[in-house]
């Protein structure tokens, strides 16, 4: 069974790590077993370079990782950039024009940094979870002059559909909007999602999608799970993701990734 699979790609939050942001010993053991059998391990996350660096070092990741929910593919060791897509100036300006109308905190990602206009408690929680500090830039024009990879809105998800409808009513705004966490709505470059990025990564590594196992929990993982040879959703994940998965794993607090990966490697029915 294991010889059929060459790569495991794993979401980070709610999937690879438990609620304490730790990778469990059982999951580490399963990943190491997969490597000893000739496989590689990578990540697919909404996080940025500096936020995944600790995982890349800790888990000795030696292949490119998918960042910004698919907008960037980056090799953590060589720093080679395989993919780097950007939002259009019209899309960035439209989001900025809507800032005062919605109760969200906005984060703009550019050049490996995350820019905010001001600090808030929600931003503080985000920084703690992702392990880095945002750059405060109170002059929005300075942010808008940058090349923007992604925009994250943090706030009450009851307003997400209204924001989405207003944003996409502008014909110049063809970006992809995805809810990556209950309180997170992201604006990504047109056509960007983890599934699309997985195809690019597979091609770069000369792999077929059938040779890849993917793990995820949230709506931003849906396309990736559908594209993979085996798509695994976490029991703690969204129902929509569980419905399209080949396997539903135990939760991220119950060694879900490690449990399922070991079962696949051992050829067990899962």
PDB file of C-alpha atoms in Angstrom:
ATOM      1  CA  UNK A   1       0.000   0.000   0.000  1.00  0.00           C
ATOM      2  CA  UNK A   2       2.625   2.557   1.058  1.00  0.00           C
ATOM      3  CA  UNK A   3       4.654   2.116  -2.161  1.00  0.00           C
ATOM      4  CA  UNK A   4       1.751   3.694  -4.075  1.00  0.00           C
ATOM      5  CA  UNK A   5       2.097   7.004  -2.244  1.00  0.00           C
ATOM      6  CA  UNK A   6       5.057   9.339  -2.576  1.00  0.00           C
ATOM      7  CA  UNK A   7       3.924  12.512  -0.803  1.00  0.00           C
ATOM      8  CA  UNK A   8       1.817  13.527   2.185  1.00  0.00           C
ATOM      9  CA  UNK A   9       0.560  17.121   2.198  1.00  0.00           C
ATOM     10  CA  UNK A  10      -0.940  18.327   5.434  1.00  0.00           C
ATOM     11  CA  UNK A  11      -2.822  21.401   6.570  1.00  0.00           C
ATOM     12  CA  UNK A  12      -1.420  22.826   9.813  1.00  0.00           C
ATOM     13  CA  UNK A  13      -4.055  24.370  12.088  1.00  0.00           C
ATOM     14  CA  UNK A  14      -6.821  22.017  13.132  1.00  0.00           C
ATOM     15  CA  UNK A  15      -5.083  19.164  11.326  1.00  0.00           C
ATOM     16  CA  UNK A  16      -1.362  18.544  11.841  1.00  0.00           C
ATOM     17  CA  UNK A  17      -1.223  20.296  15.213  1.00  0.00           C
ATOM     18  CA  UNK A  18      -3.460  19.886  18.234  1.00  0.00           C
ATOM     19  CA  UNK A  19      -5.159  22.814  19.923  1.00  0.00           C
ATOM     20  CA  UNK A  20      -1.893  23.555  21.776  1.00  0.00           C
ATOM     21  CA  UNK A  21      -0.206  23.962  18.351  1.00  0.00           C
ATOM     22  CA  UNK A  22       1.875  20.806  18.910  1.00  0.00           C
ATOM     23  CA  UNK A  23       2.593  17.872  16.606  1.00  0.00           C
ATOM     24  CA  UNK A  24       1.907  14.700  18.595  1.00  0.00           C
ATOM     25  CA  UNK A  25       4.560  11.979  19.044  1.00  0.00           C
ATOM     26  CA  UNK A  26       2.371   9.442  17.217  1.00  0.00           C
ATOM     27  CA  UNK A  27       2.002  11.753  14.223  1.00  0.00           C
ATOM     28  CA  UNK A  28       5.756  12.381  14.147  1.00  0.00           C
ATOM     29  CA  UNK A  29       6.372   8.649  14.252  1.00  0.00           C
ATOM     30  CA  UNK A  30       3.987   8.004  11.352  1.00  0.00           C
ATOM     31  CA  UNK A  31       5.558  10.737   9.218  1.00  0.00           C
ATOM     32  CA  UNK A  32       9.036   9.373   9.903  1.00  0.00           C
ATOM     33  CA  UNK A  33       7.871   5.866   8.968  1.00  0.00           C
ATOM     34  CA  UNK A  34       6.477   7.229   5.703  1.00  0.00           C
ATOM     35  CA  UNK A  35       9.827   8.883   4.970  1.00  0.00           C
ATOM     36  CA  UNK A  36      11.776   5.716   5.719  1.00  0.00           C
ATOM     37  CA  UNK A  37       9.633   4.018   3.102  1.00  0.00           C
ATOM     38  CA  UNK A  38      10.662   6.620   0.522  1.00  0.00           C
ATOM     39  CA  UNK A  39       7.941   9.238   0.908  1.00  0.00           C
ATOM     40  CA  UNK A  40       8.132  13.008   1.431  1.00  0.00           C
ATOM     41  CA  UNK A  41       6.127  15.266   3.728  1.00  0.00           C
ATOM     42  CA  UNK A  42       4.936  18.805   3.036  1.00  0.00           C
ATOM     43  CA  UNK A  43       2.478  21.428   4.252  1.00  0.00           C
ATOM     44  CA  UNK A  44      -0.430  23.305   2.676  1.00  0.00           C
ATOM     45  CA  UNK A  45      -1.487  26.227   4.823  1.00  0.00           C
ATOM     46  CA  UNK A  46      -2.781  29.761   4.871  1.00  0.00           C
ATOM     47  CA  UNK A  47       0.258  30.719   6.938  1.00  0.00           C
ATOM     48  CA  UNK A  48       3.183  32.796   5.653  1.00  0.00           C
ATOM     49  CA  UNK A  49       6.878  31.904   5.402  1.00  0.00           C
ATOM     50  CA  UNK A  50       7.934  33.018   8.874  1.00  0.00           C
ATOM     51  CA  UNK A  51       4.942  31.299  10.448  1.00  0.00           C
ATOM     52  CA  UNK A  52       5.730  27.866   8.978  1.00  0.00           C
ATOM     53  CA  UNK A  53       9.510  28.131   9.399  1.00  0.00           C
ATOM     54  CA  UNK A  54       9.472  26.456  12.810  1.00  0.00           C
ATOM     55  CA  UNK A  55       7.504  23.478  11.463  1.00  0.00           C
ATOM     56  CA  UNK A  56       9.756  23.190   8.416  1.00  0.00           C
ATOM     57  CA  UNK A  57      12.862  23.094  10.623  1.00  0.00           C
ATOM     58  CA  UNK A  58      11.358  20.895  13.307  1.00  0.00           C
ATOM     59  CA  UNK A  59      10.086  18.331  10.810  1.00  0.00           C
ATOM     60  CA  UNK A  60      13.040  18.619   8.405  1.00  0.00           C
ATOM     61  CA  UNK A  61      10.800  19.336   5.411  1.00  0.00           C
ATOM     62  CA  UNK A  62      12.907  19.020   2.264  1.00  0.00           C
ATOM     63  CA  UNK A  63      10.334  19.697  -0.466  1.00  0.00           C
ATOM     64  CA  UNK A  64       8.358  22.840  -1.327  1.00  0.00           C
ATOM     65  CA  UNK A  65       5.413  23.858   0.848  1.00  0.00           C
ATOM     66  CA  UNK A  66       2.118  25.496  -0.158  1.00  0.00           C
ATOM     67  CA  UNK A  67       1.582  28.868   1.582  1.00  0.00           C
ATOM     68  CA  UNK A  68      -1.084  31.600   1.576  1.00  0.00           C
ATOM     69  CA  UNK A  69      -3.703  28.905   0.840  1.00  0.00           C
ATOM     70  CA  UNK A  70      -2.109  28.252  -2.528  1.00  0.00           C
ATOM     71  CA  UNK A  71      -0.926  31.654  -3.715  1.00  0.00           C
ATOM     72  CA  UNK A  72       2.718  30.775  -3.061  1.00  0.00           C
ATOM     73  CA  UNK A  73       4.775  27.586  -3.281  1.00  0.00           C
ATOM     74  CA  UNK A  74       8.132  27.920  -1.609  1.00  0.00           C
ATOM     75  CA  UNK A  75      11.062  25.645  -0.781  1.00  0.00           C
ATOM     76  CA  UNK A  76      11.950  26.184   2.897  1.00  0.00           C
ATOM     77  CA  UNK A  77      15.564  25.062   2.485  1.00  0.00           C
ATOM     78  CA  UNK A  78      16.623  26.498  -0.883  1.00  0.00           C
ATOM     79  CA  UNK A  79      14.118  29.409  -0.720  1.00  0.00           C
ATOM     80  CA  UNK A  80      13.233  28.735  -4.346  1.00  0.00           C
ATOM     81  CA  UNK A  81       9.831  30.195  -5.251  1.00  0.00           C
ATOM     82  CA  UNK A  82       7.863  27.862  -7.498  1.00  0.00           C
ATOM     83  CA  UNK A  83       4.697  29.948  -7.549  1.00  0.00           C
ATOM     84  CA  UNK A  84       3.928  33.501  -6.461  1.00  0.00           C
ATOM     85  CA  UNK A  85       0.529  34.926  -7.403  1.00  0.00           C
ATOM     86  CA  UNK A  86      -0.724  38.385  -6.429  1.00  0.00           C
ATOM     87  CA  UNK A  87      -4.011  40.225  -6.035  1.00  0.00           C
ATOM     88  CA  UNK A  88      -4.662  42.909  -8.624  1.00  0.00           C
ATOM     89  CA  UNK A  89      -4.461  46.575  -7.559  1.00  0.00           C
ATOM     90  CA  UNK A  90      -8.210  46.873  -8.274  1.00  0.00           C
ATOM     91  CA  UNK A  91      -8.967  44.022  -5.869  1.00  0.00           C
ATOM     92  CA  UNK A  92      -6.762  45.432  -3.120  1.00  0.00           C
ATOM     93  CA  UNK A  93      -8.258  48.894  -3.518  1.00  0.00           C
ATOM     94  CA  UNK A  94     -11.796  47.498  -3.441  1.00  0.00           C
ATOM     95  CA  UNK A  95     -11.117  45.675  -0.176  1.00  0.00           C
ATOM     96  CA  UNK A  96      -9.560  48.792   1.329  1.00  0.00           C
ATOM     97  CA  UNK A  97     -12.555  50.899   0.270  1.00  0.00           C
ATOM     98  CA  UNK A  98     -14.853  48.524   2.172  1.00  0.00           C
ATOM     99  CA  UNK A  99     -12.869  48.527   5.415  1.00  0.00           C
ATOM    100  CA  UNK A 100     -14.992  51.079   7.244  1.00  0.00           C
ATOM    101  CA  UNK A 101     -18.247  49.326   6.327  1.00  0.00           C
ATOM    102  CA  UNK A 102     -17.539  45.984   8.008  1.00  0.00           C
ATOM    103  CA  UNK A 103     -16.598  45.035  11.610  1.00  0.00           C
ATOM    104  CA  UNK A 104     -13.419  43.221  10.578  1.00  0.00           C
ATOM    105  CA  UNK A 105      -9.717  43.490  11.286  1.00  0.00           C
ATOM    106  CA  UNK A 106      -7.841  43.529   7.985  1.00  0.00           C
ATOM    107  CA  UNK A 107      -4.384  42.007   7.436  1.00  0.00           C
ATOM    108  CA  UNK A 108      -2.506  42.622   4.172  1.00  0.00           C
ATOM    109  CA  UNK A 109       0.270  40.187   3.218  1.00  0.00           C
ATOM    110  CA  UNK A 110       3.210  41.390   1.166  1.00  0.00           C
ATOM    111  CA  UNK A 111       6.803  40.269   0.759  1.00  0.00           C
ATOM    112  CA  UNK A 112       6.650  37.774   3.597  1.00  0.00           C
ATOM    113  CA  UNK A 113       5.207  40.268   6.097  1.00  0.00           C
ATOM    114  CA  UNK A 114       1.706  40.878   7.433  1.00  0.00           C
ATOM    115  CA  UNK A 115       0.628  44.538   7.606  1.00  0.00           C
ATOM    116  CA  UNK A 116      -2.124  45.986   9.784  1.00  0.00           C
ATOM    117  CA  UNK A 117      -3.415  49.513  10.367  1.00  0.00           C
ATOM    118  CA  UNK A 118      -3.730  49.064  14.113  1.00  0.00           C
ATOM    119  CA  UNK A 119      -3.575  46.433  16.800  1.00  0.00           C
ATOM    120  CA  UNK A 120      -6.641  44.759  18.332  1.00  0.00           C
ATOM    121  CA  UNK A 121      -7.397  41.833  20.603  1.00  0.00           C
ATOM    122  CA  UNK A 122      -8.354  39.710  17.583  1.00  0.00           C
ATOM    123  CA  UNK A 123      -5.045  40.525  15.902  1.00  0.00           C
ATOM    124  CA  UNK A 124      -3.266  39.582  19.125  1.00  0.00           C
ATOM    125  CA  UNK A 125      -4.930  36.166  19.150  1.00  0.00           C
ATOM    126  CA  UNK A 126      -3.979  35.679  15.510  1.00  0.00           C
ATOM    127  CA  UNK A 127      -0.342  36.627  16.173  1.00  0.00           C
ATOM    128  CA  UNK A 128      -0.099  34.246  19.107  1.00  0.00           C
ATOM    129  CA  UNK A 129      -1.558  31.390  17.089  1.00  0.00           C
ATOM    130  CA  UNK A 130       0.659  31.925  14.056  1.00  0.00           C
ATOM    131  CA  UNK A 131       3.782  32.771  16.040  1.00  0.00           C
ATOM    132  CA  UNK A 132       4.795  36.146  14.633  1.00  0.00           C
ATOM    133  CA  UNK A 133       4.054  39.863  15.000  1.00  0.00           C
ATOM    134  CA  UNK A 134       2.301  41.906  12.337  1.00  0.00           C
ATOM    135  CA  UNK A 135       3.803  45.164  11.101  1.00  0.00           C
ATOM    136  CA  UNK A 136       1.720  48.196  12.088  1.00  0.00           C
ATOM    137  CA  UNK A 137       1.408  50.669   9.198  1.00  0.00           C
ATOM    138  CA  UNK A 138      -1.252  53.304   9.993  1.00  0.00           C
ATOM    139  CA  UNK A 139      -0.957  54.902   6.534  1.00  0.00           C
ATOM    140  CA  UNK A 140      -3.107  52.738   4.264  1.00  0.00           C
ATOM    141  CA  UNK A 141      -1.539  54.292   1.169  1.00  0.00           C
ATOM    142  CA  UNK A 142       1.800  52.756   2.141  1.00  0.00           C
ATOM    143  CA  UNK A 143       0.166  49.327   2.226  1.00  0.00           C
ATOM    144  CA  UNK A 144      -1.716  49.833  -1.039  1.00  0.00           C
ATOM    145  CA  UNK A 145       1.543  50.679  -2.836  1.00  0.00           C
ATOM    146  CA  UNK A 146       2.838  47.166  -2.119  1.00  0.00           C
ATOM    147  CA  UNK A 147       2.309  43.961  -4.043  1.00  0.00           C
ATOM    148  CA  UNK A 148      -0.318  42.083  -2.035  1.00  0.00           C
ATOM    149  CA  UNK A 149      -0.475  38.294  -1.992  1.00  0.00           C
ATOM    150  CA  UNK A 150      -3.494  37.873   0.280  1.00  0.00           C
ATOM    151  CA  UNK A 151      -5.902  39.828   2.489  1.00  0.00           C
ATOM    152  CA  UNK A 152      -7.346  38.299   5.649  1.00  0.00           C
ATOM    153  CA  UNK A 153     -10.434  39.649   7.397  1.00  0.00           C
ATOM    154  CA  UNK A 154     -11.004  38.583  10.998  1.00  0.00           C
ATOM    155  CA  UNK A 155     -14.458  39.147  12.429  1.00  0.00           C
ATOM    156  CA  UNK A 156     -18.079  38.144  12.775  1.00  0.00           C
ATOM    157  CA  UNK A 157     -18.818  35.562  10.092  1.00  0.00           C
ATOM    158  CA  UNK A 158     -22.456  36.659   9.914  1.00  0.00           C
ATOM    159  CA  UNK A 159     -21.177  39.511   7.721  1.00  0.00           C
ATOM    160  CA  UNK A 160     -19.012  37.361   5.424  1.00  0.00           C
ATOM    161  CA  UNK A 161     -21.710  36.731   2.826  1.00  0.00           C
ATOM    162  CA  UNK A 162     -22.518  40.454   2.590  1.00  0.00           C
ATOM    163  CA  UNK A 163     -18.843  41.306   2.182  1.00  0.00           C
ATOM    164  CA  UNK A 164     -18.445  38.617  -0.461  1.00  0.00           C
ATOM    165  CA  UNK A 165     -21.486  39.834  -2.418  1.00  0.00           C
ATOM    166  CA  UNK A 166     -20.387  43.472  -2.370  1.00  0.00           C
ATOM    167  CA  UNK A 167     -16.776  42.693  -3.212  1.00  0.00           C
ATOM    168  CA  UNK A 168     -17.595  40.437  -6.154  1.00  0.00           C
ATOM    169  CA  UNK A 169     -20.197  42.855  -7.528  1.00  0.00           C
ATOM    170  CA  UNK A 170     -17.223  44.837  -8.861  1.00  0.00           C
ATOM    171  CA  UNK A 171     -16.463  43.191 -12.241  1.00  0.00           C
ATOM    172  CA  UNK A 172     -12.773  44.019 -11.809  1.00  0.00           C
ATOM    173  CA  UNK A 173     -12.640  41.841  -8.684  1.00  0.00           C
ATOM    174  CA  UNK A 174     -12.212  38.236  -9.753  1.00  0.00           C
ATOM    175  CA  UNK A 175     -10.364  37.107  -6.629  1.00  0.00           C
ATOM    176  CA  UNK A 176     -11.228  33.922  -4.749  1.00  0.00           C
ATOM    177  CA  UNK A 177     -12.830  34.420  -1.326  1.00  0.00           C
ATOM    178  CA  UNK A 178     -12.580  31.518   1.115  1.00  0.00           C
ATOM    179  CA  UNK A 179     -13.452  31.000   4.767  1.00  0.00           C
ATOM    180  CA  UNK A 180     -10.394  29.351   6.327  1.00  0.00           C
ATOM    181  CA  UNK A 181     -11.518  29.472   9.981  1.00  0.00           C
ATOM    182  CA  UNK A 182     -14.868  30.311  11.618  1.00  0.00           C
ATOM    183  CA  UNK A 183     -13.844  33.966  11.994  1.00  0.00           C
ATOM    184  CA  UNK A 184     -11.466  34.218   8.989  1.00  0.00           C
ATOM    185  CA  UNK A 185     -12.393  35.280   5.458  1.00  0.00           C
ATOM    186  CA  UNK A 186      -9.526  35.456   2.978  1.00  0.00           C
ATOM    187  CA  UNK A 187      -9.153  37.177  -0.382  1.00  0.00           C
ATOM    188  CA  UNK A 188      -6.833  35.200  -2.661  1.00  0.00           C
ATOM    189  CA  UNK A 189      -5.723  35.767  -6.264  1.00  0.00           C
ATOM    190  CA  UNK A 190      -8.109  34.548  -8.944  1.00  0.00           C
ATOM    191  CA  UNK A 191      -8.288  30.769  -9.200  1.00  0.00           C
ATOM    192  CA  UNK A 192      -6.118  30.191  -6.149  1.00  0.00           C
ATOM    193  CA  UNK A 193      -6.898  27.367  -3.782  1.00  0.00           C
ATOM    194  CA  UNK A 194      -4.924  24.521  -2.221  1.00  0.00           C
ATOM    195  CA  UNK A 195      -6.182  22.036  -4.797  1.00  0.00           C
ATOM    196  CA  UNK A 196      -4.903  24.120  -7.698  1.00  0.00           C
ATOM    197  CA  UNK A 197      -1.581  24.592  -5.893  1.00  0.00           C
ATOM    198  CA  UNK A 198      -1.370  20.847  -5.258  1.00  0.00           C
ATOM    199  CA  UNK A 199      -1.434  20.256  -9.020  1.00  0.00           C
ATOM    200  CA  UNK A 200       1.461  22.705  -9.461  1.00  0.00           C
ATOM    201  CA  UNK A 201       3.441  21.069  -6.652  1.00  0.00           C
ATOM    202  CA  UNK A 202       2.791  17.572  -8.038  1.00  0.00           C
ATOM    203  CA  UNK A 203       3.992  18.643 -11.474  1.00  0.00           C
ATOM    204  CA  UNK A 204       7.107  20.233  -9.951  1.00  0.00           C
ATOM    205  CA  UNK A 205       7.914  16.980  -8.128  1.00  0.00           C
ATOM    206  CA  UNK A 206       7.022  14.807 -11.142  1.00  0.00           C
ATOM    207  CA  UNK A 207       4.244  13.083  -9.218  1.00  0.00           C
ATOM    208  CA  UNK A 208       0.699  12.181 -10.155  1.00  0.00           C
ATOM    209  CA  UNK A 209      -2.107  13.314  -7.865  1.00  0.00           C
ATOM    210  CA  UNK A 210      -2.887   9.636  -7.253  1.00  0.00           C
ATOM    211  CA  UNK A 211       0.460   9.361  -5.444  1.00  0.00           C
ATOM    212  CA  UNK A 212      -0.449  12.043  -2.894  1.00  0.00           C
ATOM    213  CA  UNK A 213      -2.270  11.833   0.448  1.00  0.00           C
ATOM    214  CA  UNK A 214      -3.771  15.087   1.758  1.00  0.00           C
ATOM    215  CA  UNK A 215      -5.100  15.950   5.206  1.00  0.00           C
ATOM    216  CA  UNK A 216      -7.281  18.968   6.074  1.00  0.00           C
ATOM    217  CA  UNK A 217     -10.176  20.228   8.149  1.00  0.00           C
ATOM    218  CA  UNK A 218     -11.626  23.445   6.788  1.00  0.00           C
ATOM    219  CA  UNK A 219     -13.220  24.881   3.661  1.00  0.00           C
ATOM    220  CA  UNK A 220      -9.853  26.053   2.348  1.00  0.00           C
ATOM    221  CA  UNK A 221      -8.794  22.381   2.268  1.00  0.00           C
ATOM    222  CA  UNK A 222     -11.787  21.142   0.280  1.00  0.00           C
ATOM    223  CA  UNK A 223     -10.313  21.297  -3.237  1.00  0.00           C
ATOM    224  CA  UNK A 224      -7.027  19.758  -2.088  1.00  0.00           C
ATOM    225  CA  UNK A 225      -8.800  16.813  -0.482  1.00  0.00           C
ATOM    226  CA  UNK A 226     -10.847  16.284  -3.632  1.00  0.00           C
ATOM    227  CA  UNK A 227      -7.755  16.294  -5.870  1.00  0.00           C
ATOM    228  CA  UNK A 228      -5.573  13.934  -3.812  1.00  0.00           C
ATOM    229  CA  UNK A 229      -5.182  10.203  -4.358  1.00  0.00           C
ATOM    230  CA  UNK A 230      -6.445   9.855  -0.802  1.00  0.00           C
ATOM    231  CA  UNK A 231      -8.187  12.847   0.746  1.00  0.00           C
ATOM    232  CA  UNK A 232      -8.474  12.764   4.522  1.00  0.00           C
ATOM    233  CA  UNK A 233     -10.721  15.090   6.528  1.00  0.00           C
ATOM    234  CA  UNK A 234     -10.427  15.534  10.271  1.00  0.00           C
ATOM    235  CA  UNK A 235     -13.375  14.638  12.494  1.00  0.00           C
ATOM    236  CA  UNK A 236     -13.160  18.147  13.929  1.00  0.00           C
ATOM    237  CA  UNK A 237     -13.435  19.626  10.435  1.00  0.00           C
ATOM    238  CA  UNK A 238     -16.305  21.147   8.502  1.00  0.00           C
ATOM    239  CA  UNK A 239     -19.080  18.823   7.379  1.00  0.00           C
ATOM    240  CA  UNK A 240     -18.633  19.936   3.770  1.00  0.00           C
ATOM    241  CA  UNK A 241     -15.021  18.726   3.889  1.00  0.00           C
ATOM    242  CA  UNK A 242     -15.853  15.434   5.584  1.00  0.00           C
ATOM    243  CA  UNK A 243     -18.467  14.722   2.912  1.00  0.00           C
ATOM    244  CA  UNK A 244     -15.969  14.870   0.027  1.00  0.00           C
ATOM    245  CA  UNK A 245     -13.136  13.020   1.801  1.00  0.00           C
ATOM    246  CA  UNK A 246     -12.152   9.407   1.202  1.00  0.00           C
ATOM    247  CA  UNK A 247     -11.398   8.969   4.909  1.00  0.00           C
ATOM    248  CA  UNK A 248     -12.465  10.808   8.062  1.00  0.00           C
ATOM    249  CA  UNK A 249      -9.660  10.769  10.644  1.00  0.00           C
ATOM    250  CA  UNK A 250      -9.944  11.194  14.394  1.00  0.00           C
ATOM    251  CA  UNK A 251      -9.686  14.812  15.565  1.00  0.00           C
ATOM    252  CA  UNK A 252      -6.504  16.850  15.634  1.00  0.00           C
ATOM    253  CA  UNK A 253      -6.443  16.313  19.417  1.00  0.00           C
ATOM    254  CA  UNK A 254      -6.660  12.540  18.957  1.00  0.00           C
ATOM    255  CA  UNK A 255      -3.607  11.937  16.722  1.00  0.00           C
ATOM    256  CA  UNK A 256      -5.816  11.950  13.637  1.00  0.00           C
ATOM    257  CA  UNK A 257      -3.048  12.446  11.067  1.00  0.00           C
ATOM    258  CA  UNK A 258      -0.732   9.884  12.640  1.00  0.00           C
ATOM    259  CA  UNK A 259      -3.462   7.290  13.182  1.00  0.00           C
ATOM    260  CA  UNK A 260      -4.696   7.344   9.584  1.00  0.00           C
ATOM    261  CA  UNK A 261      -1.235   7.592   8.024  1.00  0.00           C
ATOM    262  CA  UNK A 262       0.003   4.560   9.975  1.00  0.00           C
ATOM    263  CA  UNK A 263      -3.069   2.602   8.936  1.00  0.00           C
ATOM    264  CA  UNK A 264      -2.498   3.447   5.281  1.00  0.00           C
ATOM    265  CA  UNK A 265       1.165   2.467   5.514  1.00  0.00           C
ATOM    266  CA  UNK A 266       0.242  -0.830   7.150  1.00  0.00           C
ATOM    267  CA  UNK A 267      -2.322  -1.559   4.446  1.00  0.00           C
ATOM    268  CA  UNK A 268      -5.232  -1.605   6.860  1.00  0.00           C
ATOM    269  CA  UNK A 269      -8.782  -0.713   5.952  1.00  0.00           C
ATOM    270  CA  UNK A 270      -9.434   2.836   7.158  1.00  0.00           C
TER     271      UNK A 270
END
